[in-house]
Structures are given as structure tokens and as C-alpha cells.
Amino acid sequence: MFLLRPLKGDRGGQIFVALLVALVIAVTVMANLPQENPLHLSSYTVTLLGKYLTYALLAVALDLVWGYLGILSLGHAAFFALGGYAMGMYLMRQIGDRGVYGNPELPDFMVFLNWHELPWYWQGFDQFWFAMLMVMLVPGLLAFVFGWFAFRSRVTGVYLSIITQALTYALMLAFFRNEMGFGGNNGLTDFKDILGFSLQSDATRLGLFIASAVVLLLGYLACRAIVASRLGRVAVAIRDAESRARFVGYRVELFKLAIFTFSAVLAGIAGALYVPQVGIINPSEFQPLNSIEVVVWVAVGGRATLYGAVLGAVGVNYAKTWLTGVLPDAWLFALGALFVLVTLFLPRGVVGLLRREKEQ
Amino acid sequence: MSDILRRDRVFDFMVAREVEDLDLSHGTVLYMEDVSVSFDGFKAINGLNFYVDTGELRCVIGPNGAGKTTMMDIITGKTRPDTGSCWFGQRLNLLQMDEPEIAQAGIGRKFQKPTVFEHHSVFENLELAMAGPKTVWSTLTARLTPEEKGQIEEVLEVIGLQDESGRRAGSLSHGQKQWLEIGMLLMQDPLLLLVDEPAAGMTHQEMDRTVALLKSLAGKHSVVVVEHDMDFVRSLESRVTVLHQGGVLAEGSMDQVQNDPRVIEVYLGGADAEG
């Protein structure tokens, strides 16, 4: 099992993988129980869990650049959303003539805008493989171009964070515009099926959940392999003493660029799995707040552990689902308070707390 | 440590590396000519001419603000001079290279304030500094070979940290960090070592060991030491360059320099109490 080799020496990671496998088995069994059975899992819950797992993958991607490389990206949700839009475009093309206007070629919003032909950048998205390629290529390319300029000019720290925040904000404004051809503020929605399977069916939803779990596992293992290699040690060296790393002979900007781009691709894949499960993608996914939430997940879980990011993403989102149901207005205050408290009292997150108790 | 003084043993890092393109046929490893740099109107370096011979051990002294650290910044690519030229051997123009290129070409630097990778163990620090390919891909696929491991262990022994191999570098004492950084320089296996205040924060014994190590390195490598501690400089028994206001004031043996009236006036006269 060479795939599992990166887990050597990663105790938390081993526990995480075991739990993830157990979760997938339990959910698969429980979702297939008859409706009357009290242990039956509704497809709503299955989808909700699937959504958490895509968030967890996004958090792992951020932890790789923040925890290990020291780049506090406040725009990672932008890569997530771009991956989501690429998937959304594929799903839109799958609707075919089943839309409200029944146009076999054009999505509804284009008919509504009186467009007569498909814009060039929508070409090819009816092919699943092409869409999947774009899911990785578009966020990766943006991260590469962005990183190329930012890291070469040695923008670091708070300045870099602010630029990433500006990046996601600019994308939000752009995607809000109808002329962009991505459905304006309504975004892309009303999806029917994926690869020929209806998105409303319980089996498809379970399949998407399992796909999310598998991709999260693979993403985790890939990040873990990076972190455990000498490349990971160079990343931490850059985080702790950037100029020393340069004088030792490492091209710091190339290392940052490679890891940042890889992380953006992971975030894009997470977004692509997210969209069919929630059924919509719109420009609000680019909100600066979303990116900041990701940072909070990672901070709460514990930086530079990877599994801490998973824990934080699932934990905070579970709390969010619960709290927005009970006290809808209180969520943002709770989120802010959480961030302040974690920063003050748990600099190493929940994982740090657990570790410390074990050490004592 | 006593091992390093043994004449019958040649450590790998003591053998100077062959670098392509580096032409040392004229016996000079570093040329700095007519170099000037100013920060906000202040001339930190002013018409500096500085040459280092192959295999030479050289000390650079000078009062605060004389431009010692700025000179090192220029050599290693951190600062670009306004005018002048700076060559490594006959062929490599240092002014057209950036820090990693210069490091890979064979110039290593120890900082004034010891800078090691605090979260890594002593062993990992040395591993990261090791000479060899330093691209993203090569580090992702790198596996430590037994030879490389042996090399790291040799250096651990030389810097006297073999018992701290697994310890986090951040938890070392100041003197140990200085040594670790020197060890990282050795792993880099450079042709020219720039050592900024190696004795700061060291006990007398540690200082003696440092002197012995630096002396043993000269010959195969060229070593430039910047230091404030006059006893330390004297015990290195090397040529001394005195910097003052960004230029070379005097050059020669410690005795010659000490008796130079100009030097006495600007530096040693006032610094006797300190030294």
C-alpha cells in the first residue's frame, strides 16, 4: 500500500483516515436502510456530510500553504469557487433542452439575455473530461499567474494576504456582471444530472458523498506526502527563515509558486465536488468572508497538522449549520468570537489542546 | 573537535568543489572594484576595492557603520551597488545573479545574528543546507543516501553537536546556534565563506574551537571573517582589512595594521578599551 506510506509517523492522520473510512461505510449502510428504520439516513444528511468533506479538502489545501509555507491566503475560496463554476458549466450544459426556455444549446440565462450563440469560453464544457480538466486548470493557472508576480516581487505577510483578499473580491464583482456570461448574481443552478445520473436521486447523492470522501483522502495523502518529503521541510524552512533559505541556495519564489498552485488546484477540485451537492454556484461564493471562514476553520483545528484542518472544517461547519438553524443572526458574532478566542487561548488549535493534554 | 586538527584525515567538505565556469586561474576568488552604494544619501560603501585570494583567510574589521555587513550583502546579492563591479573568479558577475544563484555558485554566508531553521532538528538543518540540486522536484523526490547521511554525521561531529542531532534547533543555546550555522555552511561546501561575527555569544573555549576550525578551512576554501573581537582576530593570524566609512583604510598583518597611524586614529585608538 504505497498510497498509505505518507501516513507513517502521522498519528493524527492515521486516526483521521480510519474515521473517514468508518464514516463512509456507516453512511453507505445507513442510507440504504429502509425509510421506517430509525437509523435510516436521509439524503439531506448524506449531502450535508458530503458538503463538509469538500470544505475539509479546502481547509487541507489552505493548511498546506498557511501552516507549512506561511502564506496566509485570504482568497482561497476564490479557487474553490472557480472549480465550482467549471463544474457548474458542465452541469448547465447537461440540462440541454429541459430548461425553462427549452433551448437545446443555450442555458436559460443566456436566452433571457437575448444571446444567440454560446460564448467561446463555454465551448467544450458539455464534455465531462474537459470540464474536469478546467476544474484543475483554471484555479491552477490563476494561482500560477498571481503567484508568479507576487512571489517574484517578494510580497509577503500582511501585504500578500490583502492582495489575495482583493483578488477574490475582484472576482466576485466580475462574476456579478451579466455580461461575463456566468449567470450574473443568480449564478448557475437548476442542474438536472451528472454523467447521466439524476442529481435528485438518493443513489447519486450517496455517490457524490463517497466521491468527496475518496478525493479528500487522496488530497490528504498528497499533501502529507509533500509535507513529509524534503520539499515539506524546505517549505517550513521558508516559513521560518525565508532569507536564510535563499542564502542556502533555494529559489524561494519557485517553491512558493509550486505549492501555492498545487493548493489552488486542490481547492478547485473541492469546489467541483461541492457544486453538484448544493445544487448552485453563484458569485457570493467569492465573498471575502468565505475565505476568512476557511482561515478560521484551520486556526480552530490547528495549523500545520493537516488533520487539524479537517477537524476544524467539519467542527466549525457543524456548529454553523446548527447555530444558523437556532439563532440565524448570531452566527457571524459566534464566528468572530471563535476566532478571537482561539487566537488568544489556543494558538495551536484544538489539536494543540489535545496534544498538550496527552503530554501532561 | 580534536578530530578536526588531525592531519591524517581529510573530511569531504574540506575538499574544495569544482565549479563549472569558475575561473580561478589568476589566484583571486573575489574581486570588488570601485563599489559604491548609498542608502537615502548615506554612503554605506564608497569606492571600495577588495580582493580575496584563493584559499586565503581574511579578517575584516572596522568601527560600526564602516560598511562591513553591507559589503557582505553586496557579495551575496542581497544589496545591489549603485556603481562598481563584483566578480566571483574571472567569469561570474555577481551583480547579475540573485541570492540562490550565488549560493549555488559557491558563496556561503553566516549571518551576524545566528539564523537557523528553528522548527527543524539539528540534523534536518544540515540536510537542508547540503550541497546538491535544490529544485522543487528534486526535493520532493529526495531520499537521503548513506553517503549523505555520513556526510551530515561528519559535520555534526566537527561542530560538536552529535548528541543534539535530533534536538529542535530553536532550543539550542546561542553558541550552539552559531556552530550549527557554521555547520550549515560546511554542508553547503562553498568555495568562499563569508562569516559575520562568528564569536559573538561564545565562551573562550568555544572561541578557540572556532579559530581552529576557521584556520583549518582556509587553504582549501577562501574565508572572510568579519569580527569585532580583537583577540579573536589576532588569534586567526591572517591578513586584516580595515574598513572605514565604506572604503579600505588599511590592509596588512594585524601588527602592521595596529601600528598604522590612520587606523589608530579612527579605530584602534578609541577601541582599545573595548578590545
XYZ file of C-alpha atoms in Angstrom:
635
model
C 0.000 0.000 0.000
C 2.382 2.647 -1.194
C -0.513 5.120 -1.187
C -0.678 4.982 2.587
C 3.059 5.370 3.052
C 2.877 9.117 3.735
C 0.891 8.306 6.884
C 3.942 6.770 8.525
C 4.590 8.671 11.728
C 1.419 10.725 11.339
C -0.679 9.505 14.251
C -3.465 12.037 13.794
C -3.580 11.273 10.095
C -3.975 7.567 10.738
C -6.889 8.235 13.067
C -8.411 10.594 10.504
C -8.166 8.041 7.691
C -9.661 5.321 9.894
C -12.543 7.595 10.881
C -13.142 8.620 7.287
C -13.330 5.007 6.121
C -15.662 4.183 9.011
C -17.837 7.164 8.135
C -18.148 6.133 4.508
C -19.117 2.582 5.441
C -21.589 3.716 8.094
C -23.230 6.289 5.820
C -23.471 3.821 2.932
C -25.138 1.234 5.154
C -27.444 3.671 6.930
C -28.541 5.412 3.753
C -29.620 2.070 2.307
C -31.740 1.092 5.299
C -35.495 1.195 4.714
C -37.207 4.519 5.358
C -39.029 3.281 8.504
C -35.823 2.225 10.229
C -34.867 4.788 12.910
C -31.233 4.549 11.798
C -32.063 5.489 8.224
C -30.003 8.426 6.983
C -31.901 10.906 4.822
C -30.275 12.023 1.595
C -30.348 15.547 3.053
C -27.924 14.430 5.758
C -25.781 12.493 3.281
C -25.439 15.596 1.122
C -24.704 17.750 4.157
C -21.882 15.407 5.176
C -20.592 15.414 1.607
C -20.525 19.197 1.698
C -18.495 19.133 4.931
C -15.978 16.832 3.296
C -15.462 19.236 0.385
C -14.933 22.014 2.932
C -12.420 19.784 4.687
C -10.483 19.382 1.451
C -10.465 23.151 1.005
C -9.163 23.517 4.562
C -6.401 20.971 3.938
C -5.384 22.927 0.824
C -5.203 26.136 2.849
C -3.310 24.472 5.678
C -0.656 23.397 3.203
C 0.113 26.980 2.199
C -0.601 28.655 5.525
C 0.550 26.122 8.074
C 3.607 24.839 6.259
C 4.616 27.641 3.922
C 3.475 30.632 5.953
C 1.367 32.204 3.232
C -1.849 33.410 4.834
C -4.134 33.303 1.816
C -7.348 35.222 2.387
C -8.588 34.300 -1.067
C -8.619 30.527 -1.137
C -12.382 30.363 -1.514
C -11.855 32.030 -4.911
C -10.070 28.925 -6.232
C -12.814 26.801 -4.685
C -15.464 28.885 -6.443
C -13.650 28.775 -9.785
C -13.543 24.990 -9.631
C -17.205 25.121 -8.714
C -18.047 27.320 -11.693
C -16.229 24.968 -14.073
C -18.301 22.084 -12.714
C -21.433 24.272 -12.835
C -20.840 24.985 -16.533
C -20.700 21.269 -17.244
C -23.906 20.702 -15.283
C -25.609 23.584 -17.154
C -24.725 22.034 -20.489
C -26.184 18.722 -19.297
C -29.601 20.367 -18.837
C -29.971 20.501 -22.636
C -33.487 21.323 -23.772
C -35.010 20.626 -20.356
C -34.590 24.280 -19.339
C -37.494 26.690 -18.942
C -36.967 28.066 -22.468
C -36.227 24.652 -23.944
C -33.202 25.842 -25.896
C -31.037 22.765 -26.530
C -27.827 24.770 -26.855
C -28.063 27.822 -24.594
C -28.543 27.860 -20.826
C -31.687 29.698 -19.689
C -29.961 32.875 -18.559
C -28.387 33.350 -21.995
C -31.757 33.007 -23.697
C -33.108 35.512 -21.210
C -30.296 37.929 -22.094
C -31.174 37.516 -25.773
C -27.892 35.871 -26.640
C -27.946 33.811 -29.787
C -24.908 31.669 -29.540
C -22.713 30.115 -26.895
C -19.698 32.269 -25.913
C -16.334 30.714 -26.861
C -15.372 30.011 -23.273
C -18.446 27.812 -22.823
C -17.313 25.537 -25.650
C -16.255 22.079 -24.636
C -17.959 22.130 -21.255
C -20.507 19.580 -22.436
C -17.660 17.063 -22.205
C -17.068 15.781 -18.672
C -13.333 15.231 -19.147
C -12.894 18.759 -20.471
C -14.810 20.241 -17.563
C -12.721 18.251 -15.082
C -9.569 19.473 -16.770
C -10.792 23.051 -16.412
C -11.705 22.414 -12.759
C -7.990 21.978 -12.125
C -6.541 24.192 -14.830
C -8.442 27.426 -14.205
C -7.718 27.788 -10.466
C -4.199 26.455 -11.032
C -3.498 28.933 -13.795
C -4.854 31.861 -11.812
C -2.764 30.858 -8.802
C 0.284 30.434 -11.013
C -0.026 33.859 -12.651
C -0.890 35.534 -9.359
C 1.933 33.777 -7.540
C 4.415 34.454 -10.330
C 4.054 38.186 -9.850
C 3.518 38.242 -6.098
C 6.338 35.889 -5.087
C 8.841 37.223 -7.584
C 8.407 40.731 -6.253
C 8.755 39.255 -2.768
C 5.407 40.381 -1.455
C 4.957 38.670 1.892
C 2.993 38.761 5.122
C 0.049 41.046 5.565
C 0.513 42.641 2.145
C 0.166 39.325 0.402
C -2.914 38.487 2.472
C -4.529 41.764 1.466
C -3.816 41.137 -2.220
C -5.376 37.675 -2.043
C -8.404 39.239 -0.415
C -8.566 41.818 -3.192
C -8.292 39.041 -5.755
C -11.365 37.224 -4.514
C -13.285 40.489 -4.183
C -12.446 41.484 -7.745
C -13.600 38.086 -8.986
C -16.851 38.480 -7.071
C -17.554 41.831 -8.729
C -16.700 40.405 -12.130
C -18.917 37.362 -11.741
C -21.819 39.540 -10.613
C -21.893 41.124 -14.070
C -24.365 39.591 -16.527
C -22.051 40.363 -19.466
C -19.487 37.952 -18.072
C -21.712 35.098 -19.193
C -21.797 33.188 -15.921
C -25.369 33.922 -14.967
C -24.758 37.175 -13.069
C -25.916 37.277 -9.493
C -28.134 34.205 -9.912
C -25.147 32.142 -10.881
C -25.624 28.667 -12.262
C -28.376 26.442 -10.904
C -31.321 24.184 -11.743
C -28.957 21.326 -12.541
C -30.553 18.068 -13.698
C -27.965 15.350 -13.894
C -24.300 14.447 -13.827
C -22.815 11.810 -16.149
C -26.386 10.761 -16.894
C -27.378 10.200 -13.246
C -30.137 12.358 -11.836
C -28.878 14.721 -9.151
C -32.150 14.307 -7.253
C -31.763 10.564 -6.758
C -30.546 9.211 -3.439
C -28.028 6.925 -5.111
C -26.334 9.808 -6.956
C -26.143 11.802 -3.750
C -24.564 8.903 -1.948
C -22.177 8.503 -4.869
C -21.160 12.167 -4.656
C -20.617 11.794 -0.914
C -18.363 8.793 -1.455
C -16.512 10.616 -4.249
C -15.926 13.543 -1.870
C -14.546 11.194 0.773
C -12.236 9.452 -1.692
C -10.944 12.737 -3.099
C -10.446 14.123 0.408
C -8.442 11.027 1.288
C -6.307 11.319 -1.846
C -5.833 15.060 -1.324
C -4.813 14.464 2.269
C -2.322 11.782 1.280
C -0.855 14.000 -1.444
C -0.398 16.907 0.969
C 1.014 14.558 3.569
C 3.489 13.173 1.022
C 4.648 16.715 0.281
C 4.915 17.631 3.932
C 6.871 14.510 4.836
C 9.353 14.949 1.982
C 12.357 17.229 1.906
C 10.152 19.633 -0.068
C 7.964 19.948 3.033
C 10.996 20.674 5.172
C 12.121 23.346 2.711
C 8.610 24.850 2.927
C 8.811 25.082 6.718
C 12.320 26.496 6.393
C 10.959 29.202 4.092
C 8.155 29.893 6.554
C 10.579 30.310 9.462
C 13.589 31.986 7.822
C 12.961 32.953 4.239
C 16.195 34.795 3.572
C 18.263 32.018 5.145
C 16.633 29.570 2.738
C 17.710 31.847 -0.118
C 21.293 32.026 1.081
C 21.367 28.254 1.387
C 20.530 28.178 -2.319
C 16.789 27.562 -2.601
C 14.777 29.573 -5.138
C 12.146 30.573 -2.625
C 9.739 32.042 -5.177
C 9.614 28.805 -7.177
C 8.895 26.731 -4.094
C 6.120 29.089 -3.079
C 4.730 29.115 -6.588
C 4.657 25.321 -6.877
C 2.991 24.691 -3.535
C 0.561 27.599 -3.867
C -0.520 26.403 -7.317
C -0.936 22.840 -6.127
C -3.033 24.067 -3.227
C -5.237 26.113 -5.575
C -5.835 23.052 -7.754
C -6.915 21.095 -4.675
C -9.256 23.914 -3.705
C -10.709 23.891 -7.225
C -11.381 20.147 -7.040
C -13.107 20.662 -3.701
C -15.323 23.311 -5.300
C -16.210 20.996 -8.177
C -17.438 18.362 -5.716
C -19.290 20.969 -3.700
C -21.450 22.371 -6.504
C -23.412 19.241 -7.544
C -24.163 18.559 -3.872
C -25.526 22.011 -3.020
C -27.085 22.463 -6.464
C -25.992 26.054 -7.079
C -22.926 28.217 -7.598
C -23.170 31.991 -7.565
C -20.831 34.944 -7.071
C -21.447 35.062 -3.326
C -19.031 32.122 -3.093
C -16.319 34.673 -3.910
C -17.225 36.781 -0.883
C -14.137 37.733 1.114
C -15.940 36.409 4.179
C -15.907 32.871 2.790
C -12.134 32.870 2.501
C -11.816 34.216 6.013
C -14.061 31.428 7.274
C -11.666 28.883 5.809
C -8.844 30.525 7.753
C -10.933 30.242 10.924
C -11.530 26.516 10.329
C -7.823 25.889 10.015
C -6.982 28.071 13.012
C -9.601 26.333 15.159
C -8.497 22.869 14.120
C -4.794 23.580 14.444
C -2.332 24.756 11.848
C 0.401 22.694 10.221
C -1.101 19.302 11.031
C -3.435 18.801 8.002
C -5.812 16.594 10.015
C -6.419 19.582 12.291
C -7.735 21.428 9.241
C -10.198 18.597 8.585
C -11.305 18.639 12.197
C -11.738 22.415 12.165
C -13.657 22.450 8.883
C -16.128 19.782 9.946
C -16.467 21.068 13.506
C -16.997 24.719 12.685
C -19.405 23.913 9.842
C -21.406 21.590 12.020
C -21.667 24.413 14.550
C -22.649 26.785 11.747
C -25.411 24.502 10.477
C -26.737 24.091 13.988
C -26.462 27.742 15.019
C -27.871 29.245 11.829
C -30.871 26.972 12.430
C -31.357 28.013 16.056
C -30.141 31.642 16.067
C -29.666 32.817 12.482
C -28.358 36.279 13.398
C -25.817 35.100 15.904
C -23.579 33.133 13.550
C -21.244 35.917 12.478
C -20.740 37.016 16.067
C -20.046 33.437 17.082
C -17.546 33.076 14.247
C -15.753 36.274 15.249
C -15.712 35.285 18.901
C -14.396 31.848 17.986
C -11.523 33.337 16.030
C -10.579 35.748 18.819
C -10.755 33.058 21.488
C -8.761 30.546 19.503
C -6.096 33.136 18.694
C -5.826 34.144 22.350
C -6.082 30.820 24.116
C -5.475 28.079 21.577
C -2.729 29.260 19.247
C -2.259 25.677 18.117
C -5.947 24.970 17.782
C -7.967 22.073 19.144
C -5.294 19.646 18.027
C -2.735 21.568 20.073
C -5.017 21.286 23.101
C -5.403 17.532 22.692
C -1.678 17.082 22.254
C -0.860 19.158 25.302
C -3.199 17.136 27.482
C -1.579 13.977 26.277
C 1.863 15.321 27.065
C 0.919 16.215 30.641
C 36.541 18.603 17.822
C 40.064 17.334 18.292
C 39.396 15.291 15.174
C 39.465 18.351 13.006
C 43.039 19.037 13.922
C 44.229 15.591 12.920
C 46.474 15.823 9.921
C 45.882 12.308 8.703
C 42.230 12.746 7.977
C 40.599 14.662 5.155
C 36.911 15.419 5.538
C 34.760 15.514 2.429
C 33.803 19.107 2.970
C 37.451 20.082 3.224
C 37.989 19.216 -0.409
C 37.057 22.205 -2.463
C 34.344 21.602 -5.009
C 34.908 22.077 -8.699
C 32.505 24.638 -10.036
C 31.984 25.000 -13.733
C 32.503 28.438 -15.180
C 34.501 29.466 -12.169
C 37.902 30.507 -13.448
C 40.411 30.918 -10.658
C 43.480 30.940 -12.910
C 44.632 34.295 -11.584
C 44.515 33.096 -7.998
C 41.860 35.547 -6.970
C 38.445 34.316 -5.939
C 36.692 37.614 -5.325
C 37.103 40.991 -6.971
C 35.239 44.078 -5.830
C 36.231 47.200 -7.683
C 35.173 50.773 -7.143
C 31.939 49.687 -5.475
C 29.650 52.362 -4.046
C 26.219 52.125 -2.543
C 24.188 54.690 -0.663
C 21.020 54.436 1.367
C 18.970 57.645 1.435
C 22.053 59.722 0.696
C 24.229 57.959 3.261
C 27.227 56.373 1.540
C 27.454 52.988 3.183
C 30.118 51.813 0.732
C 32.278 54.378 -1.004
C 34.696 53.409 -3.788
C 35.569 50.087 -2.184
C 38.277 47.887 -3.696
C 38.534 44.463 -2.141
C 40.229 41.297 -3.362
C 40.369 37.860 -1.824
C 42.905 35.279 -2.946
C 42.083 31.626 -3.440
C 42.445 29.779 -0.179
C 43.041 32.913 1.823
C 41.792 33.590 5.329
C 40.960 37.268 5.664
C 39.628 39.321 8.531
C 37.645 42.466 8.030
C 37.423 44.879 10.923
C 36.152 48.381 11.252
C 34.047 50.555 13.528
C 30.260 50.370 13.474
C 28.845 51.702 10.242
C 32.062 51.111 8.325
C 30.149 49.037 5.786
C 31.192 45.515 6.767
C 27.747 43.958 6.643
C 26.756 45.954 3.574
C 29.812 44.575 1.820
C 28.637 41.037 2.585
C 25.146 41.936 1.396
C 26.603 43.026 -1.946
C 28.681 39.886 -2.370
C 25.727 37.608 -1.623
C 23.273 39.508 -3.825
C 21.081 40.965 -1.106
C 22.016 44.550 -1.943
C 22.780 45.939 -5.393
C 25.541 48.551 -5.534
C 24.987 51.856 -7.346
C 28.315 51.629 -9.160
C 31.267 49.316 -9.416
C 31.826 45.688 -10.280
C 31.908 42.486 -8.316
C 33.235 39.211 -9.735
C 33.490 35.702 -8.392
C 36.567 34.265 -10.090
C 37.166 35.609 -13.583
C 33.828 34.803 -15.107
C 30.885 35.041 -12.717
C 29.469 38.529 -12.440
C 27.837 38.597 -9.027
C 25.849 41.704 -9.870
C 23.817 39.730 -12.404
C 22.948 36.895 -10.031
C 20.429 36.591 -7.215
C 20.907 35.046 -3.776
C 20.177 31.391 -4.608
C 22.336 31.530 -7.750
C 25.231 32.993 -5.811
C 24.779 30.412 -3.066
C 24.712 27.593 -5.614
C 27.799 29.007 -7.335
C 29.718 28.540 -4.111
C 29.481 31.504 -1.775
C 28.170 30.681 1.669
C 27.261 33.138 4.369
C 26.863 33.061 8.102
C 24.773 35.885 9.453
C 25.661 38.185 12.294
C 22.593 37.046 14.233
C 22.596 33.270 14.086
C 19.798 32.216 11.743
C 18.909 28.561 11.674
C 15.623 26.859 10.835
C 14.176 26.832 14.329
C 11.452 24.227 13.868
C 13.742 21.678 12.305
C 16.078 19.382 14.150
C 19.815 19.973 14.006
C 20.104 17.059 11.590
C 17.396 18.434 9.298
C 19.064 21.838 9.282
C 22.221 20.290 7.948
C 20.263 18.155 5.481
C 18.569 21.243 4.044
C 21.864 23.068 3.669
C 23.559 20.161 1.898
C 25.107 20.914 -1.482
C 23.251 19.392 -4.408
C 20.207 20.002 -6.583
C 17.744 22.347 -4.910
C 14.761 22.412 -7.243
C 11.154 21.762 -6.239
C 11.065 18.373 -7.914
C 14.418 17.151 -6.646
C 13.470 17.987 -3.066
C 10.084 16.261 -3.417
C 11.726 13.028 -4.527
C 14.899 13.308 -2.447
C 15.943 10.318 -0.361
C 18.889 10.575 1.970
C 21.659 8.288 0.728
C 24.016 6.589 3.200
C 26.875 8.774 1.904
C 24.884 11.920 2.536
C 23.968 10.678 5.982
C 27.618 10.015 6.682
C 28.499 13.485 5.480
C 25.971 15.040 7.843
C 27.279 12.951 10.734
C 30.830 14.072 9.991
C 29.801 17.699 10.145
C 27.811 17.051 13.323
C 30.985 15.757 14.873
C 33.043 18.721 13.710
C 30.610 21.237 15.170
C 30.293 19.180 18.343
C 26.551 18.708 18.122
C 26.412 14.947 17.527
C 24.459 14.482 20.756
C 21.930 17.160 19.792
C 21.243 15.716 16.354
C 17.518 15.188 16.968
C 17.010 18.349 19.007
C 14.987 21.249 17.682
C 17.373 23.965 16.512
C 15.238 26.626 18.210
C 16.078 25.183 21.620
C 19.862 25.379 21.188
C 21.972 27.889 23.079
C 23.283 30.944 21.281
C 26.762 29.486 20.881
C 25.391 26.183 19.622
C 23.290 28.008 17.045
C 26.423 29.786 15.840
C 28.063 26.413 15.433
C 25.071 24.915 13.709
C 25.116 27.770 11.241
C 28.796 27.185 10.590
C 27.905 23.528 10.111
C 25.279 24.501 7.552
C 27.977 26.479 5.727
C 30.166 23.397 5.671
C 27.316 21.307 4.259
C 26.885 23.867 1.502
C 30.508 23.227 0.673
C 31.206 26.711 -0.641
C 34.438 27.994 -2.170
C 34.130 31.291 -0.412
C 32.790 31.540 3.111
C 31.609 34.836 4.500
C 31.436 34.634 8.249
C 29.845 37.541 10.077
C 30.813 37.787 13.760
C 31.262 34.093 14.473
C 32.468 34.651 18.016
C 29.523 36.659 19.294
C 27.999 34.999 22.341
C 30.680 32.333 22.573
C 32.715 31.322 25.597
C 36.507 31.418 25.356
C 36.706 27.685 24.789
C 34.130 27.812 22.042
C 36.027 30.707 20.535
C 39.256 28.716 20.449
C 37.467 25.918 18.664
C 36.061 28.369 16.154
C 39.522 29.772 15.486
C 40.876 26.278 14.909
C 38.033 25.417 12.560
C 38.310 28.611 10.501
C 42.056 28.205 10.185
C 41.693 24.631 9.055
C 39.174 25.642 6.426
C 41.480 28.191 4.849
C 43.707 26.827 2.164
C 41.037 24.716 0.528
C 38.384 27.424 0.862
C 38.635 31.157 0.988
C 37.286 32.562 4.211
C 36.345 36.147 5.003
C 35.651 36.824 8.662
C 34.047 39.980 9.959
C 34.653 40.355 13.648
C 34.672 42.910 16.438
C 36.611 40.909 18.960
C 40.287 41.901 18.604
C 41.644 38.891 20.495
C 39.752 36.646 18.142
C 41.094 38.446 15.084
C 44.637 38.337 16.398
C 44.450 34.610 17.068
C 43.377 33.967 13.470
C 46.836 35.286 12.374
C 45.561 36.339 8.992
C 45.689 39.390 6.770
C 43.441 42.112 8.086
C 41.469 44.679 6.129
C 40.315 47.749 7.972
C 37.168 49.380 6.642
C 36.298 52.942 7.431
C 33.427 54.991 6.057
C 32.751 52.485 3.329
C 36.312 52.226 1.989
C 39.504 50.318 2.741
C 41.642 52.260 5.189
C 44.493 49.822 5.599
C 45.447 46.262 4.807
C 48.182 44.009 6.158
C 49.050 41.813 9.097
C 47.482 42.569 12.448
C 50.714 44.141 13.683
C 51.120 46.346 10.614
C 47.542 47.451 10.806
C 47.730 48.118 14.513
C 50.726 50.379 14.040
C 49.216 52.305 11.154
C 48.651 55.849 12.485
C 45.430 56.295 10.454
C 43.977 53.136 11.885
C 44.914 54.110 15.400
C 43.246 57.417 14.887
C 39.871 56.166 13.610
C 39.560 52.857 15.267
C 42.005 51.117 17.494
C 42.869 54.182 19.475
C 39.308 54.571 20.580
C 38.576 50.889 20.774
C 41.402 49.681 22.954
C 39.188 49.652 25.960
C 36.666 47.570 24.031
C 39.105 45.080 22.552
